[in-house]
């Protein structure tokens, strides 16, 4: 969720607080100056802007990789005021589905859908702010069309973040409610109507949103916006106590901590990335020991940079000539004079900028 520090907004907050003094958020230049230095990369591509102009609308992406023809891979992105977009790697819109207020999105391939395996897309549905739901969709890779399957209940509260987990026994969705509650929902889309069952509930103390699951290790990562990055045991039988990986201390993570993504390497190692929205940066931690690795920003080049990022996504592997080693996607909260969109960055550019082993 973007936070805009404006004089009007500050004045309104002071009135609501009975004219009490409200501390102003430090200006961006000061936040950047106080933060740990970050290397820079530039985007190689971008999507068409979402259809909702003059608003905080684009939010979260998900990636489907076409193993047979990597350049024909697809991106699903949310306009959280309107619905779901499907883009090609060229950034052009391939499809749009009016789904209302869907906030975050994730997908998994090879899931049983209506009797056959397919690509299951799940979004956090905020159309009813009191009763969270998961909206389920099927993505057709041949036509790049997305179709609605139905909705399942996901608990009381406002739906916010979403991430999926392919476990041996089931496909799960973790829905992060705005108050920091995390519900683990077992999904079944094999029949005519999808069903879901909450099997476990976890809790962080304050507003949370971004999350990602490492299917290899069964670890769930969740960003608590003003606190930092946490990990949970993602197994349905696992403990519900979180472990803090990093604090939103104004240095490595400048609050808000927002989107979360994973770069898996080998059986148990790799990197977890989190959006440091407060200073327009992205932070990298090593999975094996939670250690800090580095920070980077996506700056203006032939294509504009990204600022005030909400959702991020990362997938390693061949995505064709432009993204041969993997694809990183960041929501761009300030897309020049246009509506918000998503910026596409080659993972190999990030690896080189940070000096990571290749």
Tab-separated table of C-alpha atoms in Angstrom:
chain	number	residue	atom	x	y	z
A	1	UNK	CA	0.000	0.000	0.000
A	2	UNK	CA	1.494	3.348	-1.007
A	3	UNK	CA	1.674	6.161	1.506
A	4	UNK	CA	1.641	9.661	0.066
A	5	UNK	CA	3.063	12.423	2.259
A	6	UNK	CA	1.201	15.539	1.211
A	7	UNK	CA	0.395	18.764	2.993
A	8	UNK	CA	-3.288	18.146	2.487
A	9	UNK	CA	-3.050	14.627	3.875
A	10	UNK	CA	-1.082	15.817	6.887
A	11	UNK	CA	-3.599	18.559	7.553
A	12	UNK	CA	-6.491	16.119	7.406
A	13	UNK	CA	-4.709	13.800	9.817
A	14	UNK	CA	-4.166	16.663	12.270
A	15	UNK	CA	-7.835	17.637	12.171
A	16	UNK	CA	-8.907	14.053	12.794
A	17	UNK	CA	-6.495	13.831	15.701
A	18	UNK	CA	-7.994	16.902	17.353
A	19	UNK	CA	-5.238	19.176	16.029
A	20	UNK	CA	-2.543	17.143	17.805
A	21	UNK	CA	0.917	17.340	16.262
A	22	UNK	CA	1.448	14.557	13.730
A	23	UNK	CA	5.068	13.819	12.805
A	24	UNK	CA	5.662	14.187	9.081
A	25	UNK	CA	7.280	11.376	7.135
A	26	UNK	CA	10.865	12.341	6.217
A	27	UNK	CA	11.215	13.438	2.588
A	28	UNK	CA	12.365	10.838	0.077
A	29	UNK	CA	15.846	12.339	-0.273
A	30	UNK	CA	16.396	12.024	3.461
A	31	UNK	CA	15.109	8.453	3.561
A	32	UNK	CA	17.484	7.521	0.735
A	33	UNK	CA	20.399	9.297	2.438
A	34	UNK	CA	19.780	7.447	5.713
A	35	UNK	CA	19.384	4.042	4.056
A	36	UNK	CA	22.086	1.509	3.252
A	37	UNK	CA	23.538	2.281	-0.210
A	38	UNK	CA	21.915	0.503	-3.156
A	39	UNK	CA	23.266	-0.441	-6.592
A	40	UNK	CA	21.232	0.429	-9.675
A	41	UNK	CA	19.792	-1.498	-12.597
A	42	UNK	CA	17.493	-0.533	-15.462
A	43	UNK	CA	14.401	-2.257	-16.800
A	44	UNK	CA	14.472	-4.025	-20.147
A	45	UNK	CA	10.705	-3.915	-20.577
A	46	UNK	CA	7.421	-2.684	-19.153
A	47	UNK	CA	3.743	-3.505	-19.410
A	48	UNK	CA	0.986	-1.410	-20.864
A	49	UNK	CA	-0.437	0.816	-18.082
A	50	UNK	CA	-3.482	-0.493	-16.251
A	51	UNK	CA	-6.839	0.934	-17.204
A	52	UNK	CA	-7.499	2.868	-13.980
A	53	UNK	CA	-5.863	6.318	-14.371
A	54	UNK	CA	-4.861	8.815	-11.680
A	55	UNK	CA	-5.005	6.234	-8.887
A	56	UNK	CA	-2.990	3.725	-6.894
A	57	UNK	CA	-4.237	0.848	-9.031
A	58	UNK	CA	-1.595	-1.581	-10.329
A	59	UNK	CA	-0.435	-3.755	-7.453
A	60	UNK	CA	0.926	-7.278	-7.813
A	61	UNK	CA	2.291	-9.535	-10.599
A	62	UNK	CA	2.620	-13.284	-11.083
A	63	UNK	CA	4.652	-15.119	-13.733
A	64	UNK	CA	3.923	-18.227	-15.788
A	65	UNK	CA	6.981	-19.564	-17.602
A	66	UNK	CA	6.457	-21.395	-20.884
A	67	UNK	CA	9.131	-24.081	-20.665
A	68	UNK	CA	8.622	-25.144	-24.285
A	69	UNK	CA	8.843	-21.581	-25.651
A	70	UNK	CA	10.172	-19.238	-22.936
A	71	UNK	CA	9.649	-16.063	-24.960
A	72	UNK	CA	5.914	-16.854	-24.950
A	73	UNK	CA	5.684	-16.787	-21.156
A	74	UNK	CA	2.910	-14.758	-19.549
A	75	UNK	CA	2.468	-12.251	-16.745
A	76	UNK	CA	-0.713	-11.821	-14.692
A	77	UNK	CA	-1.086	-8.466	-12.952
A	78	UNK	CA	-3.747	-6.835	-10.806
A	79	UNK	CA	-5.511	-3.537	-11.224
A	80	UNK	CA	-6.811	-3.571	-7.666
A	81	UNK	CA	-9.717	-1.335	-8.572
A	82	UNK	CA	-10.835	-3.263	-11.648
A	83	UNK	CA	-9.556	-6.804	-12.261
A	84	UNK	CA	-6.815	-8.952	-13.777
A	85	UNK	CA	-4.578	-8.347	-16.773
A	86	UNK	CA	-2.592	-10.893	-18.770
A	87	UNK	CA	0.523	-9.576	-20.524
A	88	UNK	CA	3.083	-11.046	-22.856
A	89	UNK	CA	6.799	-10.508	-22.252
A	90	UNK	CA	6.561	-7.681	-24.772
A	91	UNK	CA	4.393	-5.909	-22.219
A	92	UNK	CA	1.331	-5.844	-24.419
A	93	UNK	CA	-2.062	-6.701	-22.945
A	94	UNK	CA	-3.247	-10.135	-24.008
A	95	UNK	CA	-6.402	-10.246	-21.893
A	96	UNK	CA	-8.336	-8.419	-19.182
A	97	UNK	CA	-11.009	-9.818	-16.877
A	98	UNK	CA	-13.291	-7.561	-14.877
A	99	UNK	CA	-12.945	-9.085	-11.412
A	100	UNK	CA	-13.485	-6.017	-9.276
A	101	UNK	CA	-11.188	-5.277	-6.345
A	102	UNK	CA	-8.578	-8.025	-6.502
A	103	UNK	CA	-5.442	-6.938	-4.663
A	104	UNK	CA	-2.635	-9.532	-4.913
A	105	UNK	CA	-2.224	-12.524	-7.207
A	106	UNK	CA	-0.240	-15.754	-7.473
A	107	UNK	CA	-0.356	-18.876	-9.640
A	108	UNK	CA	0.761	-22.473	-9.836
A	109	UNK	CA	0.971	-24.768	-12.873
A	110	UNK	CA	0.048	-28.455	-12.914
A	111	UNK	CA	-2.970	-28.082	-10.613
A	112	UNK	CA	-6.082	-30.193	-11.122
A	113	UNK	CA	-8.786	-27.894	-12.519
A	114	UNK	CA	-12.164	-29.257	-13.635
A	115	UNK	CA	-10.730	-32.699	-14.231
A	116	UNK	CA	-7.490	-31.764	-16.016
A	117	UNK	CA	-4.187	-30.178	-15.058
A	118	UNK	CA	-3.817	-26.480	-15.701
A	119	UNK	CA	-2.597	-23.118	-14.456
A	120	UNK	CA	-4.485	-22.054	-11.338
A	121	UNK	CA	-4.488	-18.318	-10.628
A	122	UNK	CA	-5.629	-17.118	-7.199
A	123	UNK	CA	-6.257	-13.503	-6.179
A	124	UNK	CA	-7.113	-11.888	-2.849
A	125	UNK	CA	-10.646	-10.567	-3.292
A	126	UNK	CA	-11.452	-7.288	-1.476
A	127	UNK	CA	-14.907	-6.691	-2.926
A	128	UNK	CA	-16.304	-7.354	0.570
A	129	UNK	CA	-13.942	-5.694	3.090
A	130	UNK	CA	-15.522	-7.535	6.018
A	131	UNK	CA	-15.345	-11.040	4.575
A	132	UNK	CA	-12.162	-12.078	2.795
A	133	UNK	CA	-12.414	-14.334	-0.219
A	134	UNK	CA	-10.088	-16.032	-2.640
A	135	UNK	CA	-11.013	-15.574	-6.296
A	136	UNK	CA	-9.895	-18.511	-8.441
A	137	UNK	CA	-9.189	-18.395	-12.172
A	138	UNK	CA	-7.799	-20.571	-14.930
A	139	UNK	CA	-5.136	-19.249	-17.293
A	140	UNK	CA	-5.111	-20.785	-20.773
A	141	UNK	CA	-1.502	-20.653	-22.016
A	142	UNK	CA	-2.481	-21.222	-25.634
A	143	UNK	CA	-4.818	-18.232	-25.863
A	144	UNK	CA	-3.504	-16.153	-22.910
A	145	UNK	CA	-7.113	-15.867	-21.750
A	146	UNK	CA	-8.113	-15.953	-18.098
A	147	UNK	CA	-11.477	-17.250	-16.920
A	148	UNK	CA	-13.189	-17.173	-13.534
A	149	UNK	CA	-13.732	-20.438	-11.652
A	150	UNK	CA	-15.431	-19.108	-8.527
A	151	UNK	CA	-14.667	-17.817	-5.038
A	152	UNK	CA	-14.033	-19.466	-1.682
A	153	UNK	CA	-14.309	-18.026	1.825
A	154	UNK	CA	-11.016	-17.083	3.442
A	155	UNK	CA	-11.939	-15.655	6.845
A	156	UNK	CA	-13.295	-12.515	8.474
A	157	UNK	CA	-11.495	-9.306	7.565
A	158	UNK	CA	-10.147	-7.431	4.569
A	159	UNK	CA	-8.273	-9.543	2.022
A	160	UNK	CA	-4.830	-8.168	1.225
A	161	UNK	CA	-1.881	-10.390	0.352
A	162	UNK	CA	-1.877	-13.800	-1.334
A	163	UNK	CA	0.681	-16.492	-2.125
A	164	UNK	CA	0.385	-20.144	-3.100
A	165	UNK	CA	2.091	-23.319	-1.925
A	166	UNK	CA	2.223	-26.627	-3.764
A	167	UNK	CA	2.652	-29.191	-0.975
A	168	UNK	CA	2.722	-32.960	-1.551
A	169	UNK	CA	-0.761	-33.396	-0.077
A	170	UNK	CA	-2.553	-30.293	-1.412
A	171	UNK	CA	-2.404	-26.903	-3.073
A	172	UNK	CA	-2.688	-24.136	-0.491
A	173	UNK	CA	-3.211	-20.402	-0.582
A	174	UNK	CA	-2.016	-18.152	2.209
A	175	UNK	CA	-4.218	-15.095	2.465
A	176	UNK	CA	-2.814	-12.189	4.450
A	177	UNK	CA	-5.545	-10.053	5.958
A	178	UNK	CA	-4.959	-6.361	6.457
A	179	UNK	CA	-4.662	-6.712	10.251
A	180	UNK	CA	-1.779	-9.201	9.994
A	181	UNK	CA	-3.840	-12.410	10.235
A	182	UNK	CA	-2.606	-15.132	7.864
A	183	UNK	CA	-5.040	-17.926	6.968
A	184	UNK	CA	-3.830	-21.080	5.238
A	185	UNK	CA	-6.533	-22.359	2.886
A	186	UNK	CA	-6.522	-25.820	1.281
A	187	UNK	CA	-7.887	-25.445	-2.241
A	188	UNK	CA	-9.691	-27.943	-4.443
A	189	UNK	CA	-10.475	-26.819	-7.978
A	190	UNK	CA	-10.899	-30.303	-9.427
A	191	UNK	CA	-14.696	-30.234	-9.447
A	192	UNK	CA	-17.263	-28.065	-11.146
A	193	UNK	CA	-17.102	-25.516	-8.311
A	194	UNK	CA	-13.908	-24.775	-6.376
A	195	UNK	CA	-13.839	-25.293	-2.625
A	196	UNK	CA	-11.549	-24.126	0.143
A	197	UNK	CA	-10.992	-24.904	3.813
A	198	UNK	CA	-9.043	-22.881	6.356
A	199	UNK	CA	-6.661	-25.379	7.939
A	200	UNK	CA	-4.512	-23.058	10.035
A	201	UNK	CA	-4.271	-19.432	11.194
A	202	UNK	CA	-1.168	-17.394	12.050
A	203	UNK	CA	-0.812	-13.794	13.187
A	204	UNK	CA	1.489	-10.816	12.877
A	205	UNK	CA	0.907	-7.759	15.032
A	206	UNK	CA	0.152	-5.051	12.473
A	207	UNK	CA	-0.744	-4.397	8.843
A	208	UNK	CA	0.861	-6.956	6.516
A	209	UNK	CA	0.544	-7.805	2.849
A	210	UNK	CA	3.314	-9.231	0.674
A	211	UNK	CA	4.129	-12.925	0.926
A	212	UNK	CA	5.788	-15.783	-0.940
A	213	UNK	CA	6.273	-19.502	-0.320
A	214	UNK	CA	9.349	-21.562	-1.128
A	215	UNK	CA	7.843	-24.848	-2.319
A	216	UNK	CA	11.218	-26.627	-1.881
A	217	UNK	CA	11.661	-25.871	1.807
A	218	UNK	CA	8.068	-25.308	2.937
A	219	UNK	CA	8.837	-21.809	4.232
A	220	UNK	CA	6.386	-18.901	4.075
A	221	UNK	CA	7.776	-15.348	3.980
A	222	UNK	CA	5.531	-12.426	4.986
A	223	UNK	CA	6.226	-8.669	5.046
A	224	UNK	CA	4.776	-6.777	8.013
A	225	UNK	CA	4.758	-3.291	6.558
A	226	UNK	CA	6.137	-1.147	9.393
A	227	UNK	CA	7.980	-3.953	11.207
A	228	UNK	CA	9.937	-6.089	8.747
A	229	UNK	CA	10.242	-9.487	7.072
A	230	UNK	CA	9.194	-12.739	8.781
A	231	UNK	CA	9.208	-16.438	7.990
A	232	UNK	CA	6.794	-19.162	9.053
A	233	UNK	CA	6.642	-22.902	8.623
A	234	UNK	CA	4.302	-23.296	5.639
A	235	UNK	CA	3.364	-26.903	6.399
A	236	UNK	CA	-0.216	-27.368	7.525
A	237	UNK	CA	1.033	-29.288	10.571
A	238	UNK	CA	3.854	-26.866	11.329
A	239	UNK	CA	4.326	-24.371	14.148
A	240	UNK	CA	2.591	-21.028	13.846
A	241	UNK	CA	5.280	-18.932	15.557
A	242	UNK	CA	7.104	-16.539	13.188
A	243	UNK	CA	10.832	-15.859	13.026
A	244	UNK	CA	12.000	-12.349	12.148
A	245	UNK	CA	14.482	-12.176	9.279
A	246	UNK	CA	14.955	-8.412	9.111
A	247	UNK	CA	13.568	-5.255	10.675
A	248	UNK	CA	12.180	-2.222	8.871
A	249	UNK	CA	14.893	-0.130	10.526
A	250	UNK	CA	15.236	2.651	7.972
A	251	UNK	CA	18.556	1.203	6.824
A	252	UNK	CA	18.156	-2.019	4.831
A	253	UNK	CA	14.334	-1.923	4.806
A	254	UNK	CA	12.777	1.527	4.793
A	255	UNK	CA	9.135	1.061	5.689
A	256	UNK	CA	6.881	0.058	4.126
A	257	UNK	CA	8.072	-3.505	3.626
A	258	UNK	CA	5.838	-4.604	0.760
A	259	UNK	CA	6.161	-7.238	-1.958
A	260	UNK	CA	8.113	-10.482	-1.411
A	261	UNK	CA	9.708	-12.801	-3.996
A	262	UNK	CA	12.039	-15.809	-3.998
A	263	UNK	CA	15.035	-16.833	-6.129
A	264	UNK	CA	15.504	-20.566	-5.383
A	265	UNK	CA	18.938	-22.079	-6.003
A	266	UNK	CA	19.841	-25.715	-5.461
A	267	UNK	CA	17.885	-27.725	-2.923
A	268	UNK	CA	17.733	-25.254	-0.043
A	269	UNK	CA	19.557	-22.017	-0.894
A	270	UNK	CA	18.881	-18.898	-2.918
A	271	UNK	CA	17.534	-15.469	-2.077
A	272	UNK	CA	14.400	-13.836	-0.732
A	273	UNK	CA	13.671	-10.287	-1.901
A	274	UNK	CA	11.455	-7.648	-0.302
A	275	UNK	CA	10.323	-4.260	-1.587
A	276	UNK	CA	11.639	-1.394	0.569
A	277	UNK	CA	8.889	0.947	-0.544
A	278	UNK	CA	9.954	3.890	1.601
A	279	UNK	CA	13.121	4.532	-0.414
A	280	UNK	CA	12.242	2.914	-3.755
A	281	UNK	CA	14.604	-0.025	-3.276
A	282	UNK	CA	14.621	-3.830	-3.119
A	283	UNK	CA	16.484	-5.813	-0.475
A	284	UNK	CA	18.043	-9.255	-0.903
A	285	UNK	CA	18.589	-11.832	1.877
A	286	UNK	CA	20.153	-15.284	1.661
A	287	UNK	CA	17.685	-18.109	2.290
A	288	UNK	CA	20.100	-20.489	4.005
A	289	UNK	CA	20.974	-18.188	6.922
A	290	UNK	CA	18.726	-15.083	6.587
A	291	UNK	CA	21.835	-12.915	6.062
A	292	UNK	CA	21.692	-9.543	4.330
A	293	UNK	CA	23.097	-9.661	0.778
A	294	UNK	CA	22.476	-6.229	-0.756
A	295	UNK	CA	20.049	-3.646	-2.101
A	296	UNK	CA	19.207	-2.373	-5.570
A	297	UNK	CA	16.996	0.172	-7.292
A	298	UNK	CA	15.398	0.173	-10.747
A	299	UNK	CA	16.275	3.582	-12.169
A	300	UNK	CA	15.447	5.463	-15.360
A	301	UNK	CA	17.078	4.199	-18.532
A	302	UNK	CA	15.627	3.579	-21.971
A	303	UNK	CA	12.583	2.602	-19.919
A	304	UNK	CA	11.536	4.419	-16.760
A	305	UNK	CA	12.426	3.141	-13.320
A	306	UNK	CA	10.112	1.989	-10.541
A	307	UNK	CA	9.072	3.862	-7.417
A	308	UNK	CA	6.875	3.170	-4.394
A	309	UNK	CA	6.611	-0.485	-5.362
A	310	UNK	CA	3.874	-2.673	-3.929
A	311	UNK	CA	4.066	-6.160	-5.446
A	312	UNK	CA	7.144	-7.872	-6.877
A	313	UNK	CA	7.723	-11.263	-8.478
A	314	UNK	CA	10.788	-13.198	-9.562
A	315	UNK	CA	11.257	-16.433	-11.480
A	316	UNK	CA	14.574	-17.922	-12.522
A	317	UNK	CA	15.127	-19.764	-15.789
A	318	UNK	CA	15.195	-18.975	-19.485
A	319	UNK	CA	12.668	-16.368	-20.606
A	320	UNK	CA	14.122	-15.835	-24.079
A	321	UNK	CA	16.790	-13.443	-25.388
A	322	UNK	CA	15.785	-10.461	-23.257
A	323	UNK	CA	15.661	-12.365	-19.960
A	324	UNK	CA	17.886	-15.440	-20.369
A	325	UNK	CA	18.566	-16.084	-16.676
A	326	UNK	CA	15.304	-15.062	-15.067
A	327	UNK	CA	12.701	-12.311	-14.802
A	328	UNK	CA	12.109	-9.819	-11.977
A	329	UNK	CA	8.927	-7.719	-12.078
A	330	UNK	CA	8.135	-4.672	-9.966
A	331	UNK	CA	4.944	-2.637	-9.769
A	332	UNK	CA	5.695	0.986	-10.582
A	333	UNK	CA	3.767	3.458	-8.437
A	334	UNK	CA	4.804	6.497	-10.514
A	335	UNK	CA	4.775	5.753	-14.236
A	336	UNK	CA	5.508	9.269	-15.520
A	337	UNK	CA	2.270	10.818	-16.795
A	338	UNK	CA	0.607	7.474	-17.494
A	339	UNK	CA	-1.324	5.108	-15.249
A	340	UNK	CA	0.680	2.689	-13.133
A	341	UNK	CA	2.267	-0.381	-14.682
A	342	UNK	CA	4.874	-3.114	-14.115
A	343	UNK	CA	8.589	-2.917	-14.926
A	344	UNK	CA	10.488	-5.975	-16.237
A	345	UNK	CA	14.128	-6.470	-15.207
A	346	UNK	CA	16.568	-9.192	-16.204
A	347	UNK	CA	17.722	-11.202	-13.185
A	348	UNK	CA	21.222	-11.360	-14.685
A	349	UNK	CA	21.436	-7.558	-14.489
A	350	UNK	CA	20.603	-7.696	-10.767
A	351	UNK	CA	23.129	-10.485	-10.195
A	352	UNK	CA	25.886	-8.486	-11.921
A	353	UNK	CA	25.035	-5.252	-10.096
A	354	UNK	CA	25.126	-6.949	-6.688
A	355	UNK	CA	28.147	-9.094	-7.528
A	356	UNK	CA	26.324	-12.322	-6.743
A	357	UNK	CA	27.858	-15.677	-7.734
A	358	UNK	CA	26.592	-16.887	-11.100
